[in-house]
């Protein structure tokens, strides 16, 4: 008898006679095969294969799902005991006690791909432990490409070694649209003139990857330009990636995430050339230097959390955004850019898109934010509020503002007329300065619709006082939200 699923046809597992009585009472196993596979597709990937122990009926059913999730066991041959699970790089990894168990894993993957017999694969996840076999993994990916795989997620052990990626497999692959690579290995990208590496790839994530110490900058650039239809890039640095200058150049890129949140011994220069960018997220705690070659006029959302002196250059080029988040220790660098000559390397962008060193830069005028509707700001320096006011006055369409730290000492007039929502987050308690700000805004904001406050401690008298405060807008609602996070 054949077992039919939405993706193809497979053989029905045989039921032993000894289990007939039990099977008669197993109503779930009597459901149509298409429904069973749909139920399995709703489970977490790591739990799907565990359903094979339910009965013979379920033994191989998970192998025919469009999503395949494989986690190679970690061999601890120097100890004894039963199999257990260990968290390695946030992945629940089975721990075994002999290489025989690792060989069983290889056989399981081989069996799964063989039984599918070319059935299309939507997502292929593979986590390799330190005992992984390059040739076997190459064969699995080759089969996945033949099965028109759409998403590949590869995670490798956190060990520094050169990894010859399987570039030859993807040159003609017209189905792969998403690729995620993670692991502290050295990625060997083809050198020389940029080549097309992934003709149809739209999203790539590079997490904690190493690059060649000599050609690292060039190899990273070749990797990005080798994706001619790339739409989204997520790039995260770690301690030893050997990059000094990062160039993100793509005419098709719309979403860009850059996370430099780990301890890095050297900062680097980042050049962004993506004129069609719609979403930008930068988190940098290592004083990297950023340059944006052209203002992306289609930008919708930007989140900036950085210590870099190039804040002014970033903000100037993202002024078209509708949603903006920035968290800086101070905003004084917005105006006092004439003081940046104390830094060794300040860069401006010339007409051909390269970054040239300059000695001094003129004060930047406060840009207009003609499209900005929502602003989230976190300022730790109260003296910076005067600097921020110049920006608030240049946000004529601002309707929603969130203060992650203290609100301004005085309520700016620009907030009283157009703003519809104000949020105060992560405050310890309502102090006199916050109370004065809240009462003033409630009284003078004619269009305010919602005022949300998060204070870990607030007494009932203050709460009652605010709820009974005069409100300039009869539509304004006050909400106290305990535990609200950033």
CSV table of N, CA, C and O in Angstrom, one decimal, residues 63-111:
chain,number,residue,atom,x,y,z
A,63,UNK,N,10.4,11.8,8.1
A,63,UNK,CA,11.4,12.0,7.1
A,63,UNK,C,10.9,12.6,5.8
A,63,UNK,O,11.6,13.0,4.9
A,64,UNK,N,9.5,12.7,5.7
A,64,UNK,CA,8.9,13.1,4.5
A,64,UNK,C,8.4,14.6,4.6
A,64,UNK,O,7.6,15.0,3.7
A,65,UNK,N,8.7,15.2,5.7
A,65,UNK,CA,8.3,16.6,5.9
A,65,UNK,C,9.1,17.5,5.0
A,65,UNK,O,10.2,17.2,4.6
A,66,UNK,N,8.6,18.6,4.6
A,66,UNK,CA,9.3,19.6,3.7
A,66,UNK,C,10.5,20.2,4.5
A,66,UNK,O,11.4,20.7,3.8
A,67,UNK,N,10.5,20.2,5.8
A,67,UNK,CA,11.6,20.7,6.6
A,67,UNK,C,12.4,19.6,7.3
A,67,UNK,O,11.8,18.8,8.0
A,68,UNK,N,13.7,19.6,7.1
A,68,UNK,CA,14.6,18.6,7.7
A,68,UNK,C,15.5,19.3,8.7
A,68,UNK,O,16.1,20.3,8.4
A,69,UNK,N,15.6,18.7,9.9
A,69,UNK,CA,16.4,19.3,11.0
A,69,UNK,C,17.3,18.2,11.5
A,69,UNK,O,16.8,17.3,12.1
A,70,UNK,N,18.6,18.4,11.3
A,70,UNK,CA,19.6,17.4,11.8
A,70,UNK,C,20.6,18.0,12.7
A,70,UNK,O,21.2,19.1,12.4
A,71,UNK,N,20.8,17.4,13.9
A,71,UNK,CA,21.8,17.9,14.9
A,71,UNK,C,22.8,16.7,15.1
A,71,UNK,O,22.4,15.7,15.7
A,72,UNK,N,24.0,16.9,14.7
A,72,UNK,CA,25.0,15.8,14.9
A,72,UNK,C,25.4,15.7,16.4
A,72,UNK,O,25.6,16.7,17.1
A,73,UNK,N,25.4,14.4,16.9
A,73,UNK,CA,25.8,14.3,18.3
A,73,UNK,C,27.2,14.6,18.5
A,73,UNK,O,28.1,14.5,17.7
A,74,UNK,N,27.5,15.0,19.8
A,74,UNK,CA,28.8,15.4,20.2
A,74,UNK,C,29.4,14.2,20.9
A,74,UNK,O,28.8,13.7,21.9
A,75,UNK,N,30.5,13.7,20.4
A,75,UNK,CA,31.1,12.5,21.0
A,75,UNK,C,32.0,12.8,22.2
A,75,UNK,O,33.0,13.5,22.0
A,76,UNK,N,31.7,12.3,23.4
A,76,UNK,CA,32.5,12.4,24.5
A,76,UNK,C,33.0,11.0,24.9
A,76,UNK,O,32.5,10.3,25.7
A,77,UNK,N,34.1,10.5,24.2
A,77,UNK,CA,34.5,9.2,24.3
A,77,UNK,C,35.3,8.9,25.5
A,77,UNK,O,35.6,7.7,25.9
A,78,UNK,N,35.7,10.0,26.3
A,78,UNK,CA,36.5,9.8,27.4
A,78,UNK,C,35.7,9.5,28.7
A,78,UNK,O,36.2,9.5,29.8
A,79,UNK,N,34.4,9.5,28.6
A,79,UNK,CA,33.5,9.2,29.8
A,79,UNK,C,32.5,8.2,29.4
A,79,UNK,O,32.3,7.8,28.3
A,80,UNK,N,31.9,7.7,30.4
A,80,UNK,CA,30.9,6.7,30.2
A,80,UNK,C,29.5,7.1,30.7
A,80,UNK,O,29.4,8.0,31.5
A,81,UNK,N,28.5,6.4,30.3
A,81,UNK,CA,27.1,6.8,30.8
A,81,UNK,C,26.1,6.6,29.7
A,81,UNK,O,26.4,6.1,28.6
A,82,UNK,N,24.9,7.1,29.9
A,82,UNK,CA,23.9,7.0,28.9
A,82,UNK,C,23.8,8.3,28.1
A,82,UNK,O,24.4,9.3,28.5
A,83,UNK,N,23.1,8.3,27.0
A,83,UNK,CA,23.0,9.4,26.2
A,83,UNK,C,22.2,10.5,26.9
A,83,UNK,O,21.3,10.3,27.6
A,84,UNK,N,22.7,11.8,26.7
A,84,UNK,CA,22.0,12.9,27.3
A,84,UNK,C,22.1,14.1,26.3
A,84,UNK,O,22.7,13.9,25.2
A,85,UNK,N,21.5,15.2,26.7
A,85,UNK,CA,21.5,16.4,25.8
A,85,UNK,C,22.3,17.5,26.4
A,85,UNK,O,22.3,17.7,27.6
A,86,UNK,N,23.0,18.2,25.6
A,86,UNK,CA,23.9,19.3,26.1
A,86,UNK,C,23.6,20.5,25.2
A,86,UNK,O,23.4,20.4,24.0
A,87,UNK,N,23.6,21.7,25.8
A,87,UNK,CA,23.5,22.9,25.1
A,87,UNK,C,24.8,23.4,24.5
A,87,UNK,O,25.7,23.7,25.3
A,88,UNK,N,24.9,23.4,23.2
A,88,UNK,CA,26.2,23.8,22.6
A,88,UNK,C,25.7,24.9,21.6
A,88,UNK,O,25.0,24.7,20.6
A,89,UNK,N,26.3,26.2,21.8
A,89,UNK,CA,25.9,27.3,20.9
A,89,UNK,C,24.4,27.4,20.8
A,89,UNK,O,23.8,27.6,19.8
A,90,UNK,N,23.7,27.3,22.0
A,90,UNK,CA,22.2,27.4,22.1
A,90,UNK,C,21.5,26.4,21.2
A,90,UNK,O,20.3,26.6,20.9
A,91,UNK,N,22.1,25.3,20.9
A,91,UNK,CA,21.5,24.2,20.2
A,91,UNK,C,21.5,23.0,21.1
A,91,UNK,O,22.5,22.6,21.7
A,92,UNK,N,20.3,22.4,21.3
A,92,UNK,CA,20.3,21.2,22.1
A,92,UNK,C,20.9,20.0,21.4
A,92,UNK,O,20.4,19.5,20.4
A,93,UNK,N,22.1,19.7,21.8
A,93,UNK,CA,22.9,18.7,21.1
A,93,UNK,C,23.0,17.4,21.8
A,93,UNK,O,23.4,17.3,23.0
A,94,UNK,N,22.6,16.2,21.2
A,94,UNK,CA,22.8,15.0,21.8
A,94,UNK,C,24.2,14.6,22.1
A,94,UNK,O,25.1,14.9,21.2
A,95,UNK,N,24.5,14.1,23.2
A,95,UNK,CA,25.9,13.7,23.6
A,95,UNK,C,26.0,12.2,23.5
A,95,UNK,O,25.1,11.5,24.1
A,96,UNK,N,26.9,11.6,22.8
A,96,UNK,CA,27.1,10.2,22.8
A,96,UNK,C,28.5,9.8,23.3
A,96,UNK,O,29.3,10.7,23.5
A,97,UNK,N,28.7,8.5,23.4
A,97,UNK,CA,30.0,8.1,24.1
A,97,UNK,C,30.9,7.2,23.2
A,97,UNK,O,31.8,6.7,23.6
A,98,UNK,N,30.6,7.2,21.9
A,98,UNK,CA,31.4,6.4,20.9
A,98,UNK,C,31.2,7.0,19.5
A,98,UNK,O,30.1,7.5,19.2
A,99,UNK,N,32.1,6.7,18.6
A,99,UNK,CA,32.0,7.2,17.3
A,99,UNK,C,30.9,6.3,16.5
A,99,UNK,O,30.4,6.7,15.5
A,100,UNK,N,30.6,5.2,17.1
A,100,UNK,CA,29.5,4.4,16.5
A,100,UNK,C,28.2,5.1,16.5
A,100,UNK,O,27.4,5.0,15.5
A,101,UNK,N,27.9,5.9,17.5
A,101,UNK,CA,26.7,6.7,17.6
A,101,UNK,C,26.7,7.8,16.5
A,101,UNK,O,25.7,8.1,15.9
A,102,UNK,N,27.9,8.4,16.3
A,102,UNK,CA,28.1,9.4,15.3
A,102,UNK,C,27.8,8.8,13.9
A,102,UNK,O,27.1,9.3,13.0
A,103,UNK,N,28.3,7.5,13.7
A,103,UNK,CA,28.1,6.8,12.4
A,103,UNK,C,26.6,6.6,12.2
A,103,UNK,O,26.1,6.6,11.1
A,104,UNK,N,25.9,6.3,13.3
A,104,UNK,CA,24.4,6.1,13.2
A,104,UNK,C,23.7,7.3,12.7
A,104,UNK,O,22.7,7.3,12.0
A,105,UNK,N,24.2,8.5,13.2
A,105,UNK,CA,23.6,9.7,12.7
A,105,UNK,C,23.8,9.9,11.2
A,105,UNK,O,22.9,10.3,10.5
A,106,UNK,N,25.1,9.6,10.7
A,106,UNK,CA,25.3,9.7,9.3
A,106,UNK,C,24.4,8.8,8.5
A,106,UNK,O,23.8,9.2,7.5
A,107,UNK,N,24.2,7.6,9.0
A,107,UNK,CA,23.3,6.6,8.4
A,107,UNK,C,21.9,7.1,8.3
A,107,UNK,O,21.1,6.9,7.4
A,108,UNK,N,21.4,7.8,9.4
A,108,UNK,CA,20.1,8.3,9.5
A,108,UNK,C,19.9,9.4,8.4
A,108,UNK,O,18.8,9.4,7.7
A,109,UNK,N,20.8,10.3,8.3
A,109,UNK,CA,20.7,11.3,7.3
A,109,UNK,C,20.7,10.7,5.9
A,109,UNK,O,19.9,11.0,5.0
A,110,UNK,N,21.6,9.7,5.6
A,110,UNK,CA,21.6,9.0,4.3
A,110,UNK,C,20.3,8.4,4.0
A,110,UNK,O,19.7,8.5,2.9
A,111,UNK,N,19.7,7.7,5.0
A,111,UNK,CA,18.4,7.0,4.9
A,111,UNK,C,17.3,8.0,4.5
A,111,UNK,O,16.5,7.7,3.7
